[in-house]
């Protein structure tokens, strides 16, 4: 079984599992989180399977820079015109649930909570 068979975000990137798409190009995909914790909540993922920032490493700086570099434009296009929050959960301590690197972009018309909402499940 390849990573793409077992990884839900690889399957979303391959179009095998539907998603509400925000943006797509050859390197990355952005789509709405299925369980939003803010009025605007979408995820930016690399199409390439990277587990998290431990896996991405400095060798992926161009890809990471591109995903971060697109965040503001995509947030604005989705309606977050006055600020937004960026969260990347990594590993067990970071409470990562899906082990394919993803950037949470959260925003809304009103300010978010001072520490949350964040995609943390108790
Ligand atoms: P993590 O805790 O790993 O940072 O967050 C994973 C996120 O992926 C969660 O916010 C969860 O709601 C979202 N998610 C999990 N499965 C799916 C799915 O099949 N489709 C979409 N659109 N989001 C998903
Ligand atoms: Zn994957």
Short mmCIF file of C-alpha atoms and ligand atoms in Angstrom, two decimals, residues 8-9 12 17-20 31-37 41 43 87-90 94-100 102 104 119-121, ligand 1:
data_model
loop_
_atom_site.label_atom_id
_atom_site.label_comp_id
_atom_site.label_asym_id
_atom_site.label_seq_id
_atom_site.Cartn_x
_atom_site.Cartn_y
_atom_site.Cartn_z
CA UNK A 8 -6.62 10.80 3.60
CA UNK A 9 -5.03 14.08 2.48
CA UNK A 12 -8.02 14.43 -1.29
CA UNK A 17 -12.04 11.97 -1.84
CA UNK A 18 -14.12 15.08 -2.47
CA UNK A 19 -13.28 18.37 -0.80
CA UNK A 20 -14.54 21.94 -0.96
CA UNK A 31 -9.72 23.17 0.93
CA UNK A 32 -12.25 23.86 3.66
CA UNK A 33 -11.87 21.96 6.93
CA UNK A 34 -14.68 19.44 7.34
CA UNK A 35 -15.13 20.49 10.99
CA UNK A 36 -14.54 24.24 11.00
CA UNK A 37 -13.70 25.85 14.35
CA UNK A 41 -11.36 27.62 8.33
CA UNK A 43 -6.32 23.88 5.19
CA UNK A 87 -1.77 26.91 13.04
CA UNK A 88 0.36 23.88 12.20
CA UNK A 89 -0.03 20.92 14.57
CA UNK A 90 2.99 18.61 14.64
CA UNK A 94 1.13 19.13 18.86
CA UNK A 95 -2.06 17.01 18.74
CA UNK A 96 -1.72 16.36 15.02
CA UNK A 97 -4.55 14.11 13.87
CA UNK A 98 -3.89 13.80 10.15
CA UNK A 99 -0.28 12.87 9.45
CA UNK A 100 0.06 14.79 6.19
CA UNK A 102 -1.30 20.95 6.71
CA UNK A 104 -4.82 25.65 9.29
CA UNK A 119 -8.20 22.81 16.15
CA UNK A 120 -7.59 21.09 19.46
CA UNK A 121 -9.88 18.22 20.47
P1 LIG B 1 -4.89 18.29 12.82
O1 LIG B 1 -5.43 18.04 14.21
O2 LIG B 1 -4.23 17.07 12.25
O3 LIG B 1 -4.06 19.53 12.74
O4 LIG B 1 -6.16 18.63 11.97
C1 LIG B 1 -6.71 17.82 10.99
C2 LIG B 1 -7.90 18.56 10.44
O5 LIG B 1 -8.34 17.91 9.27
C3 LIG B 1 -9.09 18.64 11.40
O6 LIG B 1 -9.41 19.99 11.64
C4 LIG B 1 -10.20 17.90 10.65
O7 LIG B 1 -11.46 18.50 10.83
C5 LIG B 1 -9.73 17.96 9.21
N1 LIG B 1 -10.15 16.80 8.41
C6 LIG B 1 -9.98 15.49 8.74
N2 LIG B 1 -10.47 14.70 7.77
C7 LIG B 1 -10.93 15.54 6.79
C8 LIG B 1 -11.55 15.30 5.53
O8 LIG B 1 -11.78 14.17 5.09
N3 LIG B 1 -11.88 16.39 4.80
C9 LIG B 1 -11.65 17.66 5.24
N4 LIG B 1 -12.03 18.67 4.44
N5 LIG B 1 -11.07 17.92 6.44
C10 LIG B 1 -10.72 16.86 7.21
#
